[in-house]
Amino acid sequence: MKLFACLGFLFCYMTIVANAQLCNGNLGDPIVNITFGAAGSPLPPGATTFEYMGGCPTKGKYTISDFLFGCGDRTWVKMIGDHTGDMHGDYMLVNAESTPGTIYVDTVTGLCSNTTYQFSAWITSVMQVYTCNGTA
């Protein structure tokens, strides 16, 4: 009976802790919206540890583009636009492969203290399902 009571207490305690981590209310409109523009330009120095190149990036490099296909020996998904619906919006494509590094760094200024902020990013793998014998 003591074991059951202890497990019941532990379950209630874990439930309370888990509920405390949930956000309530509306976070409001976006305060900062960082995009990769529409010019296909390299990022500023210090924004990534990867090297810029135009077209399909080779190992350890990245590109900024709005339309690429046939990359990765045709093992990559065709990237034909950004997710926002902007016909000329660019995305960042990184060929990190086994190269460790920082994908993207930026600093946001003008934030208020005692305010909850939420960070979000759109990230996807570009490997086709059949790449690496289906284990990509």
PDB file of N, CA and C in Angstrom, residues 9-88:
ATOM      1  N   PHE A   9       1.613   9.763  -5.357  1.00  0.00           N
ATOM      2  CA  PHE A   9       2.156  11.081  -5.037  1.00  0.00           C
ATOM      3  C   PHE A   9       3.122  11.523  -6.128  1.00  0.00           C
ATOM      4  N   LEU A  10       4.012  10.601  -6.554  1.00  0.00           N
ATOM      5  CA  LEU A  10       4.985  10.918  -7.593  1.00  0.00           C
ATOM      6  C   LEU A  10       4.281  11.291  -8.899  1.00  0.00           C
ATOM      7  N   PHE A  11       3.232  10.553  -9.262  1.00  0.00           N
ATOM      8  CA  PHE A  11       2.483  10.850 -10.468  1.00  0.00           C
ATOM      9  C   PHE A  11       1.840  12.230 -10.372  1.00  0.00           C
ATOM     10  N   CYS A  12       1.209  12.540  -9.237  1.00  0.00           N
ATOM     11  CA  CYS A  12       0.589  13.858  -9.062  1.00  0.00           C
ATOM     12  C   CYS A  12       1.646  14.956  -9.115  1.00  0.00           C
ATOM     13  N   TYR A  13       2.777  14.733  -8.484  1.00  0.00           N
ATOM     14  CA  TYR A  13       3.842  15.723  -8.476  1.00  0.00           C
ATOM     15  C   TYR A  13       4.360  15.962  -9.895  1.00  0.00           C
ATOM     16  N   MET A  14       4.572  14.882 -10.650  1.00  0.00           N
ATOM     17  CA  MET A  14       5.066  15.024 -12.019  1.00  0.00           C
ATOM     18  C   MET A  14       4.037  15.737 -12.891  1.00  0.00           C
ATOM     19  N   THR A  15       2.750  15.480 -12.655  1.00  0.00           N
ATOM     20  CA  THR A  15       1.703  16.138 -13.426  1.00  0.00           C
ATOM     21  C   THR A  15       1.702  17.634 -13.150  1.00  0.00           C
ATOM     22  N   ILE A  16       1.848  18.017 -11.906  1.00  0.00           N
ATOM     23  CA  ILE A  16       1.874  19.428 -11.546  1.00  0.00           C
ATOM     24  C   ILE A  16       3.083  20.107 -12.182  1.00  0.00           C
ATOM     25  N   VAL A  17       4.246  19.467 -12.123  1.00  0.00           N
ATOM     26  CA  VAL A  17       5.448  20.046 -12.712  1.00  0.00           C
ATOM     27  C   VAL A  17       5.275  20.205 -14.216  1.00  0.00           C
ATOM     28  N   ALA A  18       4.725  19.195 -14.889  1.00  0.00           N
ATOM     29  CA  ALA A  18       4.546  19.259 -16.329  1.00  0.00           C
ATOM     30  C   ALA A  18       3.580  20.379 -16.712  1.00  0.00           C
ATOM     31  N   ASN A  19       2.487  20.539 -15.976  1.00  0.00           N
ATOM     32  CA  ASN A  19       1.530  21.594 -16.272  1.00  0.00           C
ATOM     33  C   ASN A  19       2.136  22.975 -16.070  1.00  0.00           C
ATOM     34  N   ALA A  20       3.076  23.102 -15.168  1.00  0.00           N
ATOM     35  CA  ALA A  20       3.685  24.400 -14.907  1.00  0.00           C
ATOM     36  C   ALA A  20       4.510  24.885 -16.092  1.00  0.00           C
ATOM     37  N   GLN A  21       4.874  24.004 -17.018  1.00  0.00           N
ATOM     38  CA  GLN A  21       5.718  24.369 -18.145  1.00  0.00           C
ATOM     39  C   GLN A  21       4.918  24.867 -19.345  1.00  0.00           C
ATOM     40  N   LEU A  22       3.591  24.781 -19.292  1.00  0.00           N
ATOM     41  CA  LEU A  22       2.769  25.180 -20.425  1.00  0.00           C
ATOM     42  C   LEU A  22       2.568  26.694 -20.444  1.00  0.00           C
ATOM     43  N   CYS A  23       2.547  27.279 -21.640  1.00  0.00           N
ATOM     44  CA  CYS A  23       2.279  28.714 -21.796  1.00  0.00           C
ATOM     45  C   CYS A  23       0.785  28.914 -21.940  1.00  0.00           C
ATOM     46  N   ASN A  24       0.287  29.967 -21.361  1.00  0.00           N
ATOM     47  CA  ASN A  24      -1.126  30.311 -21.479  1.00  0.00           C
ATOM     48  C   ASN A  24      -1.255  31.685 -22.107  1.00  0.00           C
ATOM     49  N   GLY A  25      -2.352  31.913 -22.796  1.00  0.00           N
ATOM     50  CA  GLY A  25      -2.600  33.233 -23.354  1.00  0.00           C
ATOM     51  C   GLY A  25      -2.057  33.383 -24.748  1.00  0.00           C
ATOM     52  N   ASN A  26      -2.161  34.588 -25.252  1.00  0.00           N
ATOM     53  CA  ASN A  26      -1.745  34.913 -26.604  1.00  0.00           C
ATOM     54  C   ASN A  26      -0.361  35.543 -26.560  1.00  0.00           C
ATOM     55  N   LEU A  27       0.546  35.091 -27.399  1.00  0.00           N
ATOM     56  CA  LEU A  27       1.881  35.679 -27.454  1.00  0.00           C
ATOM     57  C   LEU A  27       1.917  36.948 -28.295  1.00  0.00           C
ATOM     58  N   GLY A  28       0.859  37.245 -29.022  1.00  0.00           N
ATOM     59  CA  GLY A  28       0.799  38.481 -29.792  1.00  0.00           C
ATOM     60  C   GLY A  28       1.434  38.365 -31.166  1.00  0.00           C
ATOM     61  N   ASP A  29       1.493  39.500 -31.833  1.00  0.00           N
ATOM     62  CA  ASP A  29       2.065  39.562 -33.176  1.00  0.00           C
ATOM     63  C   ASP A  29       3.578  39.418 -33.116  1.00  0.00           C
ATOM     64  N   PRO A  30       4.186  38.940 -34.206  1.00  0.00           N
ATOM     65  CA  PRO A  30       5.650  38.832 -34.229  1.00  0.00           C
ATOM     66  C   PRO A  30       6.306  40.202 -34.024  1.00  0.00           C
ATOM     67  N   ILE A  31       7.352  40.223 -33.230  1.00  0.00           N
ATOM     68  CA  ILE A  31       8.101  41.450 -32.975  1.00  0.00           C
ATOM     69  C   ILE A  31       9.263  41.555 -33.950  1.00  0.00           C
ATOM     70  N   VAL A  32       9.863  40.419 -34.275  1.00  0.00           N
ATOM     71  CA  VAL A  32      10.992  40.378 -35.190  1.00  0.00           C
ATOM     72  C   VAL A  32      10.717  39.281 -36.212  1.00  0.00           C
ATOM     73  N   ASN A  33      10.952  39.578 -37.469  1.00  0.00           N
ATOM     74  CA  ASN A  33      10.792  38.584 -38.522  1.00  0.00           C
ATOM     75  C   ASN A  33      12.056  38.625 -39.372  1.00  0.00           C
ATOM     76  N   ILE A  34      12.912  37.640 -39.206  1.00  0.00           N
ATOM     77  CA  ILE A  34      14.184  37.591 -39.918  1.00  0.00           C
ATOM     78  C   ILE A  34      14.027  36.657 -41.112  1.00  0.00           C
ATOM     79  N   THR A  35      14.349  37.148 -42.293  1.00  0.00           N
ATOM     80  CA  THR A  35      14.265  36.333 -43.502  1.00  0.00           C
ATOM     81  C   THR A  35      15.619  36.357 -44.205  1.00  0.00           C
ATOM     82  N   PHE A  36      15.726  35.613 -45.265  1.00  0.00           N
ATOM     83  CA  PHE A  36      16.953  35.591 -46.056  1.00  0.00           C
ATOM     84  C   PHE A  36      16.819  36.467 -47.295  1.00  0.00           C
ATOM     85  N   GLY A  37      15.784  37.308 -47.332  1.00  0.00           N
ATOM     86  CA  GLY A  37      15.640  38.278 -48.408  1.00  0.00           C
ATOM     87  C   GLY A  37      15.265  37.655 -49.738  1.00  0.00           C
ATOM     88  N   ALA A  38      15.627  38.364 -50.804  1.00  0.00           N
ATOM     89  CA  ALA A  38      15.303  37.899 -52.146  1.00  0.00           C
ATOM     90  C   ALA A  38      16.425  38.236 -53.129  1.00  0.00           C
ATOM     91  N   ALA A  39      17.639  38.308 -52.637  1.00  0.00           N
ATOM     92  CA  ALA A  39      18.745  38.700 -53.513  1.00  0.00           C
ATOM     93  C   ALA A  39      19.781  37.605 -53.709  1.00  0.00           C
ATOM     94  N   GLY A  40      19.671  36.505 -52.966  1.00  0.00           N
ATOM     95  CA  GLY A  40      20.655  35.433 -53.090  1.00  0.00           C
ATOM     96  C   GLY A  40      22.036  35.849 -52.631  1.00  0.00           C
ATOM     97  N   SER A  41      22.091  36.732 -51.647  1.00  0.00           N
ATOM     98  CA  SER A  41      23.371  37.262 -51.172  1.00  0.00           C
ATOM     99  C   SER A  41      23.906  36.462 -49.996  1.00  0.00           C
ATOM    100  N   PRO A  42      25.235  36.433 -49.827  1.00  0.00           N
ATOM    101  CA  PRO A  42      25.816  35.764 -48.664  1.00  0.00           C
ATOM    102  C   PRO A  42      25.404  36.459 -47.374  1.00  0.00           C
ATOM    103  N   LEU A  43      25.422  35.711 -46.292  1.00  0.00           N
ATOM    104  CA  LEU A  43      25.138  36.278 -44.980  1.00  0.00           C
ATOM    105  C   LEU A  43      26.290  37.168 -44.537  1.00  0.00           C
ATOM    106  N   PRO A  44      26.031  38.094 -43.608  1.00  0.00           N
ATOM    107  CA  PRO A  44      27.123  38.934 -43.116  1.00  0.00           C
ATOM    108  C   PRO A  44      28.143  38.102 -42.339  1.00  0.00           C
ATOM    109  N   PRO A  45      29.372  38.588 -42.231  1.00  0.00           N
ATOM    110  CA  PRO A  45      30.404  37.855 -41.472  1.00  0.00           C
ATOM    111  C   PRO A  45      29.944  37.554 -40.045  1.00  0.00           C
ATOM    112  N   GLY A  46      30.237  36.339 -39.593  1.00  0.00           N
ATOM    113  CA  GLY A  46      29.885  35.924 -38.239  1.00  0.00           C
ATOM    114  C   GLY A  46      28.498  35.317 -38.100  1.00  0.00           C
ATOM    115  N   ALA A  47      27.683  35.362 -39.158  1.00  0.00           N
ATOM    116  CA  ALA A  47      26.327  34.823 -39.080  1.00  0.00           C
ATOM    117  C   ALA A  47      26.303  33.299 -39.192  1.00  0.00           C
ATOM    118  N   THR A  48      27.345  32.700 -39.734  1.00  0.00           N
ATOM    119  CA  THR A  48      27.446  31.244 -39.880  1.00  0.00           C
ATOM    120  C   THR A  48      28.925  30.869 -39.945  1.00  0.00           C
ATOM    121  N   THR A  49      29.227  29.638 -39.626  1.00  0.00           N
ATOM    122  CA  THR A  49      30.609  29.176 -39.766  1.00  0.00           C
ATOM    123  C   THR A  49      30.830  28.474 -41.099  1.00  0.00           C
ATOM    124  N   PHE A  50      29.759  28.336 -41.881  1.00  0.00           N
ATOM    125  CA  PHE A  50      29.870  27.699 -43.182  1.00  0.00           C
ATOM    126  C   PHE A  50      30.215  28.743 -44.241  1.00  0.00           C
ATOM    127  N   GLU A  51      30.840  28.299 -45.321  1.00  0.00           N
ATOM    128  CA  GLU A  51      31.272  29.189 -46.392  1.00  0.00           C
ATOM    129  C   GLU A  51      30.183  29.296 -47.457  1.00  0.00           C
ATOM    130  N   TYR A  52      29.972  30.496 -47.974  1.00  0.00           N
ATOM    131  CA  TYR A  52      28.951  30.728 -49.000  1.00  0.00           C
ATOM    132  C   TYR A  52      29.438  30.278 -50.377  1.00  0.00           C
ATOM    133  N   MET A  53      28.505  29.757 -51.150  1.00  0.00           N
ATOM    134  CA  MET A  53      28.741  29.503 -52.574  1.00  0.00           C
ATOM    135  C   MET A  53      27.403  29.583 -53.290  1.00  0.00           C
ATOM    136  N   GLY A  54      27.407  30.023 -54.526  1.00  0.00           N
ATOM    137  CA  GLY A  54      26.185  30.062 -55.319  1.00  0.00           C
ATOM    138  C   GLY A  54      25.852  28.673 -55.838  1.00  0.00           C
ATOM    139  N   GLY A  55      24.586  28.422 -56.114  1.00  0.00           N
ATOM    140  CA  GLY A  55      24.166  27.118 -56.628  1.00  0.00           C
ATOM    141  C   GLY A  55      24.118  26.067 -55.538  1.00  0.00           C
ATOM    142  N   CYS A  56      24.218  24.803 -55.933  1.00  0.00           N
ATOM    143  CA  CYS A  56      24.151  23.688 -54.985  1.00  0.00           C
ATOM    144  C   CYS A  56      25.401  23.674 -54.103  1.00  0.00           C
ATOM    145  N   PRO A  57      25.219  23.769 -52.795  1.00  0.00           N
ATOM    146  CA  PRO A  57      26.390  23.830 -51.918  1.00  0.00           C
ATOM    147  C   PRO A  57      27.084  22.477 -51.775  1.00  0.00           C
ATOM    148  N   THR A  58      28.405  22.508 -51.816  1.00  0.00           N
ATOM    149  CA  THR A  58      29.189  21.298 -51.558  1.00  0.00           C
ATOM    150  C   THR A  58      29.395  21.178 -50.050  1.00  0.00           C
ATOM    151  N   LYS A  59      30.000  20.087 -49.624  1.00  0.00           N
ATOM    152  CA  LYS A  59      30.196  19.802 -48.203  1.00  0.00           C
ATOM    153  C   LYS A  59      30.847  20.988 -47.488  1.00  0.00           C
ATOM    154  N   GLY A  60      30.233  21.404 -46.373  1.00  0.00           N
ATOM    155  CA  GLY A  60      30.763  22.488 -45.561  1.00  0.00           C
ATOM    156  C   GLY A  60      30.397  23.869 -46.066  1.00  0.00           C
ATOM    157  N   LYS A  61      29.492  23.956 -47.047  1.00  0.00           N
ATOM    158  CA  LYS A  61      29.121  25.255 -47.616  1.00  0.00           C
ATOM    159  C   LYS A  61      27.605  25.437 -47.569  1.00  0.00           C
ATOM    160  N   TYR A  62      27.183  26.675 -47.812  1.00  0.00           N
ATOM    161  CA  TYR A  62      25.761  26.989 -47.844  1.00  0.00           C
ATOM    162  C   TYR A  62      25.469  27.911 -49.021  1.00  0.00           C
ATOM    163  N   THR A  63      24.197  28.025 -49.344  1.00  0.00           N
ATOM    164  CA  THR A  63      23.764  28.979 -50.352  1.00  0.00           C
ATOM    165  C   THR A  63      22.484  29.635 -49.883  1.00  0.00           C
ATOM    166  N   ILE A  64      22.182  30.783 -50.448  1.00  0.00           N
ATOM    167  CA  ILE A  64      20.915  31.466 -50.241  1.00  0.00           C
ATOM    168  C   ILE A  64      20.253  31.505 -51.613  1.00  0.00           C
ATOM    169  N   SER A  65      19.059  30.934 -51.723  1.00  0.00           N
ATOM    170  CA  SER A  65      18.431  30.814 -53.040  1.00  0.00           C
ATOM    171  C   SER A  65      16.913  30.757 -52.901  1.00  0.00           C
ATOM    172  N   ASP A  66      16.222  30.890 -54.035  1.00  0.00           N
ATOM    173  CA  ASP A  66      14.775  30.688 -54.049  1.00  0.00           C
ATOM    174  C   ASP A  66      14.377  29.525 -54.952  1.00  0.00           C
ATOM    175  N   PHE A  67      15.365  28.915 -55.616  1.00  0.00           N
ATOM    176  CA  PHE A  67      15.037  27.834 -56.550  1.00  0.00           C
ATOM    177  C   PHE A  67      16.279  26.988 -56.820  1.00  0.00           C
ATOM    178  N   LEU A  68      16.302  25.774 -56.317  1.00  0.00           N
ATOM    179  CA  LEU A  68      17.393  24.829 -56.581  1.00  0.00           C
ATOM    180  C   LEU A  68      16.807  23.439 -56.782  1.00  0.00           C
ATOM    181  N   PHE A  69      17.333  22.713 -57.724  1.00  0.00           N
ATOM    182  CA  PHE A  69      16.975  21.301 -57.852  1.00  0.00           C
ATOM    183  C   PHE A  69      18.123  20.570 -58.513  1.00  0.00           C
ATOM    184  N   GLY A  70      18.138  19.257 -58.330  1.00  0.00           N
ATOM    185  CA  GLY A  70      19.217  18.455 -58.893  1.00  0.00           C
ATOM    186  C   GLY A  70      20.464  18.464 -58.025  1.00  0.00           C
ATOM    187  N   CYS A  71      20.351  18.961 -56.813  1.00  0.00           N
ATOM    188  CA  CYS A  71      21.511  18.994 -55.908  1.00  0.00           C
ATOM    189  C   CYS A  71      21.696  17.643 -55.236  1.00  0.00           C
ATOM    190  N   GLY A  72      22.878  17.445 -54.681  1.00  0.00           N
ATOM    191  CA  GLY A  72      23.139  16.214 -53.922  1.00  0.00           C
ATOM    192  C   GLY A  72      23.047  14.975 -54.770  1.00  0.00           C
ATOM    193  N   ASP A  73      23.524  15.046 -56.000  1.00  0.00           N
ATOM    194  CA  ASP A  73      23.441  13.884 -56.902  1.00  0.00           C
ATOM    195  C   ASP A  73      21.997  13.408 -57.036  1.00  0.00           C
ATOM    196  N   ARG A  74      21.090  14.360 -57.027  1.00  0.00           N
ATOM    197  CA  ARG A  74      19.643  14.116 -57.126  1.00  0.00           C
ATOM    198  C   ARG A  74      19.088  13.334 -55.940  1.00  0.00           C
ATOM    199  N   THR A  75      19.793  13.338 -54.821  1.00  0.00           N
ATOM    200  CA  THR A  75      19.299  12.675 -53.616  1.00  0.00           C
ATOM    201  C   THR A  75      18.621  13.672 -52.683  1.00  0.00           C
ATOM    202  N   TRP A  76      18.639  14.952 -53.050  1.00  0.00           N
ATOM    203  CA  TRP A  76      17.997  15.981 -52.234  1.00  0.00           C
ATOM    204  C   TRP A  76      16.624  16.317 -52.779  1.00  0.00           C
ATOM    205  N   VAL A  77      15.746  16.751 -51.911  1.00  0.00           N
ATOM    206  CA  VAL A  77      14.419  17.220 -52.298  1.00  0.00           C
ATOM    207  C   VAL A  77      14.580  18.470 -53.156  1.00  0.00           C
ATOM    208  N   LYS A  78      13.729  18.636 -54.151  1.00  0.00           N
ATOM    209  CA  LYS A  78      13.757  19.844 -54.981  1.00  0.00           C
ATOM    210  C   LYS A  78      13.254  21.019 -54.145  1.00  0.00           C
ATOM    211  N   MET A  79      14.112  22.002 -53.956  1.00  0.00           N
ATOM    212  CA  MET A  79      13.761  23.185 -53.169  1.00  0.00           C
ATOM    213  C   MET A  79      13.376  24.294 -54.143  1.00  0.00           C
ATOM    214  N   ILE A  80      12.071  24.493 -54.312  1.00  0.00           N
ATOM    215  CA  ILE A  80      11.616  25.426 -55.340  1.00  0.00           C
ATOM    216  C   ILE A  80      10.893  26.640 -54.758  1.00  0.00           C
ATOM    217  N   GLY A  81      11.181  27.024 -53.552  1.00  0.00           N
ATOM    218  CA  GLY A  81      10.586  28.226 -52.986  1.00  0.00           C
ATOM    219  C   GLY A  81      10.548  28.156 -51.478  1.00  0.00           C
ATOM    220  N   ASP A  82      10.376  29.318 -50.874  1.00  0.00           N
ATOM    221  CA  ASP A  82      10.289  29.327 -49.415  1.00  0.00           C
ATOM    222  C   ASP A  82       8.860  29.001 -48.979  1.00  0.00           C
ATOM    223  N   HIS A  83       8.675  28.768 -47.705  1.00  0.00           N
ATOM    224  CA  HIS A  83       7.387  28.322 -47.175  1.00  0.00           C
ATOM    225  C   HIS A  83       6.375  29.451 -47.032  1.00  0.00           C
ATOM    226  N   THR A  84       6.791  30.707 -47.191  1.00  0.00           N
ATOM    227  CA  THR A  84       5.901  31.839 -46.929  1.00  0.00           C
ATOM    228  C   THR A  84       4.980  32.160 -48.086  1.00  0.00           C
ATOM    229  N   GLY A  85       5.256  31.620 -49.252  1.00  0.00           N
ATOM    230  CA  GLY A  85       4.462  31.943 -50.426  1.00  0.00           C
ATOM    231  C   GLY A  85       5.013  33.139 -51.192  1.00  0.00           C
ATOM    232  N   ASP A  86       6.085  33.741 -50.707  1.00  0.00           N
ATOM    233  CA  ASP A  86       6.738  34.839 -51.406  1.00  0.00           C
ATOM    234  C   ASP A  86       7.422  34.256 -52.639  1.00  0.00           C
ATOM    235  N   MET A  87       6.981  34.642 -53.808  1.00  0.00           N
ATOM    236  CA  MET A  87       7.518  34.076 -55.047  1.00  0.00           C
ATOM    237  C   MET A  87       9.011  34.308 -55.211  1.00  0.00           C
ATOM    238  N   HIS A  88       9.561  35.317 -54.550  1.00  0.00           N
ATOM    239  CA  HIS A  88      10.981  35.618 -54.676  1.00  0.00           C
ATOM    240  C   HIS A  88      11.707  35.481 -53.341  1.00  0.00           C
TER     241      HIS A  88
END
